């Protein structure tokens, strides 16, 4: 192959790689990937959860679909989106971690969003040991539809906005381990703060459902407690 032809084909190859990068160059599209990492959702549900109007949400989803990051399923007139594969979830998680490690603005933005709650944390392995020993109850504070799509085995579902009213559903003398979508999800921090403020022993899982899945940990679904 002539050198100029080889160079041109390499450019086309790297331009194809770059198209994927361009699809990720939007905070709102990354937020949509975060939501889809929890499970399949309709366009309407995604728009509401991401704080977007329907037209804007649809446009962002089309960009992600063209890049091959999401797939669709039609149910009547409603379109449902899902991640195209676990590798997309892995890419999303890795992108955020690389940005945190190498982009100076990220840690400050993370702390401004999550705050300095100082919540105690437990790892995946610690959680499984404590649950097996009957020393902890697992609390999922995500939206109900996210819980139904997949949750940590034995986890109790109480969305964070309902927690204050439903706290009596949790045992008073057992440690509560809280988790939400992923390690950058503020809901778990808010729940731990609320629980400890009401006198309960509560700690946060080091990350959330995204990392739990990617670690090949067991997942239950469609079992609303």
XYZ file of N, CA and C in Angstrom:
675
model
N 0.847 -1.196 0.000
C 0.000 0.000 0.000
C 0.882 1.245 0.000
N 0.638 2.172 -0.961
C 1.424 3.402 -1.001
C 1.331 4.157 0.319
N 2.412 4.883 0.651
C 2.478 5.572 1.930
C 1.355 6.590 2.091
N 1.019 7.309 1.014
C -0.043 8.322 1.132
C -1.406 7.670 1.341
N -1.625 6.492 0.746
C -2.882 5.767 0.953
C -2.973 5.254 2.381
N -1.856 4.721 2.890
C -1.829 4.233 4.267
C -2.124 5.377 5.241
N -1.535 6.527 4.996
C -1.755 7.690 5.860
C -3.218 8.111 5.842
N -3.834 8.085 4.660
C -5.234 8.496 4.538
C -6.154 7.518 5.277
N -5.858 6.237 5.175
C -6.706 5.255 5.860
C -6.540 5.352 7.379
N -5.333 5.700 7.824
C -5.134 5.892 9.257
C -5.921 7.090 9.755
N -5.943 8.145 8.961
C -6.725 9.331 9.330
C -8.190 8.970 9.464
N -8.711 8.177 8.517
C -10.113 7.773 8.590
C -10.376 6.943 9.852
N -9.428 6.066 10.170
C -9.568 5.243 11.378
C -9.639 6.115 12.626
N -8.712 7.049 12.755
C -8.677 7.877 13.951
C -9.822 8.889 13.988
N -10.286 9.292 12.824
C -11.492 10.128 12.789
C -12.695 9.348 13.308
N -12.727 8.045 12.988
C -13.816 7.200 13.494
C -13.731 7.077 15.013
N -12.503 6.931 15.543
C -12.341 6.926 17.001
C -12.823 8.254 17.596
N -12.454 9.338 16.947
C -12.771 10.670 17.462
C -14.266 10.926 17.508
N -15.024 10.282 16.611
C -16.474 10.458 16.614
C -17.072 10.002 17.938
N -16.505 8.940 18.512
C -16.984 8.480 19.811
C -16.672 9.514 20.882
N -15.478 10.090 20.805
C -15.111 11.115 21.776
C -16.017 12.321 21.688
N -16.385 12.709 20.476
C -17.269 13.869 20.299
C -18.634 13.609 20.924
N -19.115 12.378 20.833
C -20.420 12.049 21.403
C -20.422 12.193 22.918
N -19.236 12.063 23.535
C -19.131 12.178 24.986
C -18.848 13.609 25.450
N -18.673 14.514 24.499
C -18.277 15.886 24.830
C -19.466 16.754 25.228
N -20.255 16.259 26.152
C -21.411 17.004 26.657
C -21.741 16.485 28.048
N -21.809 17.396 29.012
C -22.153 16.992 30.362
C -23.514 16.325 30.443
N -24.472 16.835 29.690
C -25.817 16.256 29.728
C -25.852 14.867 29.102
N -25.048 14.638 28.066
C -25.021 13.286 27.492
C -24.376 12.305 28.469
N -23.379 12.756 29.205
C -22.793 11.897 30.235
C -23.806 11.605 31.336
N -24.610 12.599 31.687
C -25.645 12.383 32.695
C -26.670 11.363 32.208
N -27.004 11.415 30.927
C -27.928 10.426 30.369
C -27.323 9.027 30.406
N -26.026 8.920 30.146
C -25.367 7.613 30.255
C -25.392 7.113 31.699
N -25.216 8.022 32.655
C -25.288 7.631 34.063
C -26.661 7.049 34.390
N -27.698 7.697 33.911
C -29.058 7.212 34.147
C -29.289 5.861 33.475
N -28.804 5.715 32.250
C -29.001 4.457 31.521
C -28.164 3.325 32.103
N -27.101 3.656 32.818
C -26.315 2.623 33.490
C -27.110 1.958 34.608
N -28.191 2.605 35.038
C -29.060 2.032 36.068
C -30.111 1.095 35.469
N -30.364 1.231 34.160
C -31.354 0.384 33.512
C -32.047 1.108 32.381
N -32.816 0.374 31.609
C -33.539 0.918 30.464
C -34.557 1.958 30.906
N -34.709 3.016 30.082
C -35.696 4.053 30.385
C -36.272 4.625 29.089
N -37.490 5.150 29.205
C -38.108 5.820 28.067
C -37.504 7.208 27.911
N -37.709 7.806 26.745
C -37.222 9.162 26.504
C -37.850 10.122 27.505
N -39.145 9.972 27.758
C -39.828 10.844 28.710
C -39.180 10.774 30.089
N -38.932 9.548 30.555
C -38.345 9.363 31.881
C -36.932 9.931 31.949
N -36.158 9.743 30.887
C -34.802 10.277 30.857
C -34.807 11.797 30.871
N -35.700 12.382 30.090
C -35.791 13.839 30.050
C -36.119 14.407 31.428
N -37.080 13.792 32.096
C -37.478 14.262 33.428
C -36.344 14.113 34.428
N -35.682 12.965 34.420
C -34.612 12.708 35.381
C -33.403 13.610 35.162
N -33.146 13.971 33.904
C -31.986 14.805 33.582
C -32.311 16.292 33.555
N -33.572 16.638 33.792
C -33.958 18.040 33.788
C -33.902 18.675 32.414
N -34.298 17.916 31.397
C -34.271 18.393 30.018
C -35.675 18.392 29.436
N -35.916 19.244 28.435
C -37.173 19.111 27.718
C -37.054 17.935 26.753
N -38.171 17.464 26.276
C -38.198 16.244 25.475
C -37.384 16.371 24.189
N -37.464 17.518 23.546
C -36.737 17.717 22.291
C -35.230 17.660 22.496
N -34.756 18.327 23.528
C -33.315 18.345 23.806
C -32.825 16.961 24.214
N -33.585 16.287 25.061
C -33.199 14.931 25.471
C -33.127 14.006 24.265
N -34.102 14.092 23.373
C -34.117 13.245 22.181
C -32.905 13.516 21.294
N -32.532 14.794 21.166
C -31.376 15.144 20.340
C -30.086 14.566 20.926
N -29.915 14.678 22.232
C -28.721 14.103 22.878
C -28.697 12.581 22.715
N -29.839 11.944 22.867
C -29.904 10.491 22.740
C -29.596 10.036 21.318
N -29.995 10.818 20.337
C -29.681 10.484 18.954
C -28.181 10.537 18.701
N -27.497 11.517 19.306
C -26.037 11.597 19.175
C -25.396 10.349 19.776
N -25.872 9.961 20.946
C -25.332 8.759 21.594
C -25.628 7.499 20.781
N -26.801 7.457 20.179
C -27.153 6.296 19.355
C -26.288 6.227 18.103
N -26.055 7.371 17.464
C -25.219 7.394 16.262
C -23.786 6.953 16.561
N -23.334 7.219 17.783
C -21.992 6.799 18.186
C -21.963 5.331 18.612
N -23.142 4.702 18.690
C -23.204 3.297 19.054
C -23.196 3.040 20.552
N -23.381 4.087 21.360
C -23.331 3.920 22.816
C -24.653 3.433 23.406
N -25.755 3.681 22.715
C -27.059 3.258 23.228
C -27.826 2.514 22.141
N -28.771 1.700 22.599
C -29.664 0.970 21.692
C -31.096 1.295 22.092
N -32.030 1.003 21.204
C -33.424 1.370 21.454
C -34.354 0.173 21.309
N -35.514 0.344 21.929
C -36.601 -0.629 21.804
C -37.907 0.147 21.745
N -38.763 -0.195 20.787
C -40.039 0.501 20.654
C -41.147 -0.300 21.329
N -41.983 0.409 22.071
C -43.152 -0.169 22.705
C -44.342 0.735 22.394
N -45.080 0.384 21.359
C -46.140 1.273 20.885
C -45.519 2.526 20.289
N -45.917 3.679 20.807
C -45.346 4.942 20.319
C -44.164 5.376 21.176
N -43.857 4.630 22.206
C -42.806 5.020 23.146
C -41.492 4.334 22.812
N -40.405 5.102 22.842
C -39.072 4.583 22.583
C -38.331 4.440 23.906
N -37.752 3.271 24.126
C -36.960 3.015 25.326
C -35.492 2.898 24.937
N -34.641 3.504 25.752
C -33.193 3.462 25.511
C -32.504 2.615 26.567
N -31.386 2.012 26.173
C -30.535 1.266 27.099
C -29.094 1.402 26.616
N -28.140 1.137 27.487
C -26.746 1.123 27.061
C -26.531 -0.014 26.067
N -25.654 0.210 25.102
C -25.402 -0.801 24.073
C -24.610 -1.988 24.600
N -23.971 -1.825 25.756
C -23.205 -2.930 26.323
C -22.510 -2.514 27.598
N -22.003 -3.511 28.328
C -21.277 -3.214 29.566
C -20.014 -2.411 29.295
N -19.453 -2.555 28.089
C -18.244 -1.800 27.779
C -18.513 -0.293 27.762
N -19.745 0.102 27.441
C -20.096 1.523 27.479
C -20.103 2.019 28.925
N -20.645 1.206 29.823
C -20.635 1.564 31.246
C -19.203 1.652 31.758
N -18.347 0.740 31.313
C -16.943 0.759 31.728
C -16.244 2.014 31.211
N -16.526 2.379 29.964
C -15.943 3.581 29.392
C -16.381 4.819 30.162
N -17.670 4.894 30.477
C -18.210 6.024 31.222
C -17.537 6.146 32.592
N -17.410 5.020 33.305
C -16.781 5.044 34.622
C -15.307 5.422 34.525
N -14.612 4.893 33.525
C -13.193 5.179 33.360
C -12.970 6.643 32.977
N -13.816 7.183 32.124
C -13.692 8.584 31.724
C -13.735 9.494 32.935
N -14.686 9.247 33.822
C -14.811 10.093 35.008
C -13.595 9.958 35.919
N -13.108 8.731 36.089
C -11.961 8.528 36.967
C -10.699 9.152 36.388
N -10.478 9.010 35.088
C -9.314 9.624 34.449
C -9.388 11.143 34.569
N -10.581 11.704 34.368
C -10.748 13.145 34.493
C -10.445 13.607 35.916
N -10.907 12.842 36.903
C -10.652 13.215 38.295
C -9.158 13.163 38.606
N -8.455 12.184 38.043
C -7.039 12.015 38.329
C -6.153 13.022 37.607
N -6.602 13.535 36.466
C -5.708 14.328 35.629
C -6.214 15.727 35.290
N -7.438 16.042 35.617
C -7.963 17.374 35.316
C -8.171 18.133 36.626
N -7.435 19.207 36.785
C -7.412 19.919 38.065
C -8.782 20.414 38.504
N -9.656 20.726 37.555
C -10.952 21.302 37.908
C -11.914 20.280 38.494
N -11.685 19.002 38.244
C -12.666 17.992 38.636
C -12.781 17.812 40.150
N -11.672 17.638 40.898
C -11.837 17.447 42.347
C -12.590 18.584 43.027
N -12.325 19.817 42.645
C -13.027 20.953 43.248
C -14.507 20.921 42.891
N -14.815 20.593 41.637
C -16.221 20.501 41.222
C -16.912 19.352 41.932
N -16.209 18.238 42.110
C -16.766 17.089 42.830
C -17.092 17.467 44.269
N -16.145 18.123 44.937
C -16.364 18.491 46.342
C -17.485 19.513 46.486
N -17.596 20.424 45.508
C -18.668 21.420 45.557
C -20.029 20.753 45.412
N -20.074 19.684 44.628
C -21.331 18.971 44.404
C -21.657 18.025 45.553
N -20.700 17.206 45.945
C -20.944 16.197 46.973
C -20.825 16.765 48.384
N -20.079 17.858 48.527
C -19.891 18.440 49.844
C -18.874 17.663 50.652
N -18.641 18.109 51.858
C -17.698 17.453 52.750
C -18.469 16.847 53.913
N -19.176 15.777 53.617
C -20.036 15.150 54.616
C -19.242 14.361 55.655
N -18.064 13.893 55.275
C -17.272 13.088 56.191
C -17.927 11.774 56.561
N -18.781 11.263 55.683
C -19.488 10.013 55.981
C -18.533 8.830 55.963
N -18.692 7.938 56.946
C -17.899 6.713 56.960
C -18.296 5.858 55.767
N -17.364 5.036 55.270
C -17.614 4.224 54.091
C -17.254 2.771 54.356
N -17.868 1.873 53.597
C -17.500 0.460 53.623
C -17.315 -0.010 52.185
N -16.434 -0.975 52.001
C -16.174 -1.536 50.675
C -17.191 -2.614 50.350
N -17.138 -3.092 49.105
C -18.014 -4.190 48.690
C -17.819 -5.420 49.579
N -16.562 -5.782 49.803
C -16.282 -6.978 50.604
C -16.752 -6.801 52.045
N -16.520 -5.627 52.609
C -16.962 -5.365 53.981
C -18.481 -5.445 54.078
N -19.151 -4.917 53.077
C -20.611 -4.952 53.078
C -21.114 -6.392 53.101
N -20.577 -7.237 52.242
C -21.047 -8.616 52.162
C -20.800 -9.351 53.484
N -19.668 -9.093 54.125
C -19.368 -9.742 55.400
C -20.360 -9.286 56.472
N -20.621 -7.981 56.530
C -21.518 -7.454 57.562
C -22.952 -7.929 57.358
N -23.386 -7.993 56.114
C -24.746 -8.459 55.836
C -24.869 -9.936 56.182
N -23.871 -10.735 55.803
C -23.902 -12.172 56.092
C -23.935 -12.442 57.594
N -23.293 -11.558 58.359
C -23.258 -11.718 59.813
C -24.470 -11.106 60.496
N -25.367 -10.505 59.723
C -26.539 -9.871 60.294
C -26.228 -8.577 61.006
N -25.094 -7.965 60.651
C -24.662 -6.741 61.328
C -25.051 -5.469 60.583
N -25.652 -5.605 59.409
C -25.989 -4.417 58.626
C -27.202 -4.685 57.744
N -27.951 -3.640 57.471
C -29.028 -3.675 56.494
C -28.625 -2.754 55.345
N -28.930 -3.149 54.121
C -28.540 -2.378 52.942
C -29.719 -1.531 52.483
N -29.461 -0.257 52.259
C -30.512 0.681 51.865
C -30.206 1.287 50.504
N -31.128 1.111 49.566
C -31.037 1.675 48.219
C -31.915 2.923 48.182
N -31.306 4.089 47.942
C -32.074 5.342 47.988
C -32.321 5.919 46.596
N -32.146 5.108 45.558
C -32.441 5.551 44.197
C -33.953 5.533 43.956
N -34.345 6.012 42.795
C -35.751 5.946 42.397
C -36.183 4.490 42.289
N -37.475 4.241 42.495
C -37.992 2.875 42.514
C -37.705 2.143 41.209
N -37.858 2.821 40.054
C -37.632 2.144 38.778
C -36.178 1.704 38.616
N -35.250 2.452 39.206
C -33.848 2.063 39.151
C -33.605 0.839 40.031
N -34.232 0.816 41.191
C -34.135 -0.347 42.079
C -34.674 -1.592 41.381
N -35.822 -1.468 40.742
C -36.431 -2.613 40.070
C -35.552 -3.146 38.947
N -34.809 -2.255 38.288
C -33.955 -2.676 37.178
C -32.755 -3.479 37.654
N -32.382 -3.323 38.907
C -31.258 -4.073 39.450
C -30.773 -3.463 40.741
N -30.590 -4.310 41.770
C -30.155 -3.789 43.065
C -29.297 -4.821 43.777
N -28.608 -4.379 44.810
C -27.797 -5.272 45.627
C -28.724 -6.231 46.369
N -28.427 -7.532 46.363
C -29.281 -8.498 47.054
C -29.527 -8.109 48.514
N -30.757 -8.281 48.945
C -31.277 -7.966 50.296
C -31.535 -6.483 50.505
N -31.183 -5.622 49.540
C -31.352 -4.174 49.748
C -32.821 -3.797 49.884
N -33.081 -2.870 50.778
C -34.405 -2.300 50.971
C -34.491 -1.024 50.136
N -35.614 -0.815 49.472
C -35.796 0.370 48.632
C -36.597 1.443 49.356
N -35.933 2.570 49.631
C -36.613 3.770 50.125
C -35.967 4.961 49.429
N -36.617 5.544 48.422
C -36.050 6.710 47.755
C -35.711 7.802 48.765
N -34.641 8.521 48.516
C -34.140 9.472 49.513
C -35.179 10.508 49.905
N -36.046 10.898 48.964
C -37.050 11.923 49.282
C -38.154 11.384 50.198
N -38.215 10.065 50.352
C -39.221 9.460 51.237
C -38.628 8.987 52.561
N -37.324 9.130 52.709
C -36.624 8.501 53.827
C -37.075 9.031 55.186
N -37.236 10.319 55.311
C -37.616 10.889 56.610
C -38.959 10.340 57.082
N -39.902 10.166 56.151
C -41.233 9.687 56.513
C -41.267 8.175 56.743
N -40.319 7.454 56.144
C -40.349 5.990 56.212
C -39.220 5.398 57.053
N -38.585 6.214 57.852
C -37.427 5.748 58.611
C -37.783 4.610 59.558
N -39.037 4.547 60.016
C -39.449 3.479 60.926
C -39.429 2.106 60.263
N -39.301 2.053 58.926
C -39.200 0.773 58.232
C -37.809 0.153 58.385
N -36.872 0.936 58.915
C -35.506 0.458 59.101
C -35.270 0.107 60.567
N -34.520 -0.960 60.836
C -34.263 -1.351 62.226
C -33.468 -0.273 62.967
N -33.766 -0.101 64.237
C -33.115 0.938 65.025
C -31.741 0.517 65.532
N -31.518 -0.778 65.688
C -30.300 -1.253 66.343
C -29.306 -1.905 65.386
N -29.474 -1.669 64.095
C -28.587 -2.269 63.098
C -27.994 -1.178 62.216
N -26.725 -1.328 61.882
C -26.069 -0.364 61.006
C -26.730 -0.365 59.627
N -26.878 0.814 59.045
C -27.487 0.957 57.722
C -26.404 1.351 56.731
N -26.223 0.543 55.686
C -25.261 0.850 54.628
C -26.037 1.369 53.420
N -25.755 2.600 53.043
C -26.525 3.295 52.011
C -25.760 3.324 50.689
N -26.485 3.132 49.594
C -25.861 3.318 48.284
C -26.868 3.936 47.324
N -26.337 4.502 46.225
C -27.211 5.020 45.163
C -26.617 4.637 43.806
N -26.535 5.566 42.859
C -26.172 5.183 41.491
C -24.711 4.816 41.305
N -23.821 5.630 41.855
C -22.389 5.426 41.654
C -21.635 6.276 42.656
N -20.318 6.311 42.544
C -19.532 7.013 43.559
C -19.703 8.525 43.502
N -20.267 9.056 42.431
C -20.492 10.491 42.337
C -21.958 10.856 42.575
N -22.725 9.932 43.111
C -24.147 10.164 43.354
C -24.336 10.790 44.733
N -24.954 11.949 44.782
C -25.100 12.694 46.027
C -26.180 12.121 46.934
N -27.077 11.289 46.392
C -28.209 10.802 47.171
C -27.767 10.018 48.404
N -26.717 9.216 48.276
C -26.244 8.431 49.416
C -25.692 9.337 50.507
N -24.979 10.387 50.115
C -24.460 11.337 51.100
C -25.605 11.996 51.861
N -26.635 12.396 51.116
C -27.782 13.052 51.740
C -28.491 12.097 52.698
N -28.622 10.837 52.299
C -29.308 9.856 53.136
C -28.539 9.578 54.419
N -27.214 9.432 54.321
C -26.407 9.188 55.515
C -26.507 10.375 56.471
N -26.456 11.576 55.933
C -26.576 12.771 56.766
C -27.921 12.814 57.480
N -28.988 12.480 56.767
C -30.320 12.484 57.359
C -30.429 11.417 58.450
N -29.949 10.216 58.144
C -30.068 9.108 59.095
C -29.274 9.363 60.372
N -28.043 9.821 60.216
C -27.230 10.081 61.406
C -27.802 11.240 62.210
N -28.390 12.202 61.520
C -29.019 13.310 62.213
C -30.219 12.881 63.035
N -30.823 11.758 62.657
C -31.971 11.210 63.395
C -31.555 10.109 64.358
N -30.260 10.004 64.590
C -29.775 9.073 65.599
C -29.501 7.661 65.138
N -29.547 7.398 63.832
C -29.278 6.046 63.328
C -27.791 5.898 62.984
N -27.304 4.666 63.037
C -25.936 4.360 62.615
C -25.963 4.088 61.115
N -25.380 4.992 60.351
C -25.425 4.869 58.894
C -24.059 5.156 58.290
N -23.696 4.361 57.282
C -22.457 4.559 56.540
C -22.783 4.439 55.051
N -21.858 4.869 54.228
C -22.057 4.859 52.781
C -21.202 3.775 52.146
N -21.772 3.084 51.164
C -20.961 2.201 50.336
C -19.967 3.070 49.572
N -18.752 2.584 49.380
C -17.713 3.410 48.761
C -18.108 3.948 47.389
N -18.988 3.244 46.689
C -19.418 3.709 45.377
C -20.909 3.427 45.223
N -21.325 2.819 44.124
C -22.755 2.607 43.938
C -23.060 1.459 43.003
N -24.273 1.485 42.443
C -24.740 0.363 41.645
C -23.911 0.168 40.378
N -23.455 1.242 39.774
C -22.643 1.122 38.556
C -21.387 0.315 38.831
N -20.647 0.689 39.864
C -19.402 -0.009 40.179
C -19.656 -1.426 40.683
N -20.762 -1.612 41.402
C -21.129 -2.944 41.881
C -21.325 -3.891 40.690
N -22.062 -3.424 39.677
C -22.277 -4.241 38.473
C -20.959 -4.529 37.756
N -20.142 -3.480 37.581
C -18.894 -3.641 36.844
C -17.911 -4.546 37.573
N -18.070 -4.692 38.883
C -17.229 -5.599 39.666
C -17.739 -7.032 39.626
N -18.800 -7.260 38.824
C -19.380 -8.597 38.681
C -19.957 -9.130 39.988
N -20.454 -8.218 40.823
C -21.113 -8.623 42.055
C -22.531 -9.084 41.738
N -23.137 -9.909 42.607
C -24.507 -10.384 42.340
C -25.509 -9.244 42.352
N -26.489 -9.337 41.470
C -27.510 -8.304 41.329
C -28.879 -8.974 41.285
N -29.821 -8.435 42.039
C -31.218 -8.880 41.985
C -32.029 -7.838 41.228
N -33.168 -8.269 40.685
C -34.020 -7.339 39.941
C -35.487 -7.670 40.174
N -36.346 -6.681 39.914
C -37.793 -6.860 39.947
C -38.275 -7.494 41.242
N -37.777 -6.965 42.357
C -38.181 -7.503 43.661
C -38.346 -6.326 44.615
N -39.427 -5.604 44.493
C -39.638 -4.417 45.308
C -40.103 -4.817 46.694
N -39.335 -4.411 47.691
C -39.667 -4.752 49.072
C -40.560 -3.688 49.675
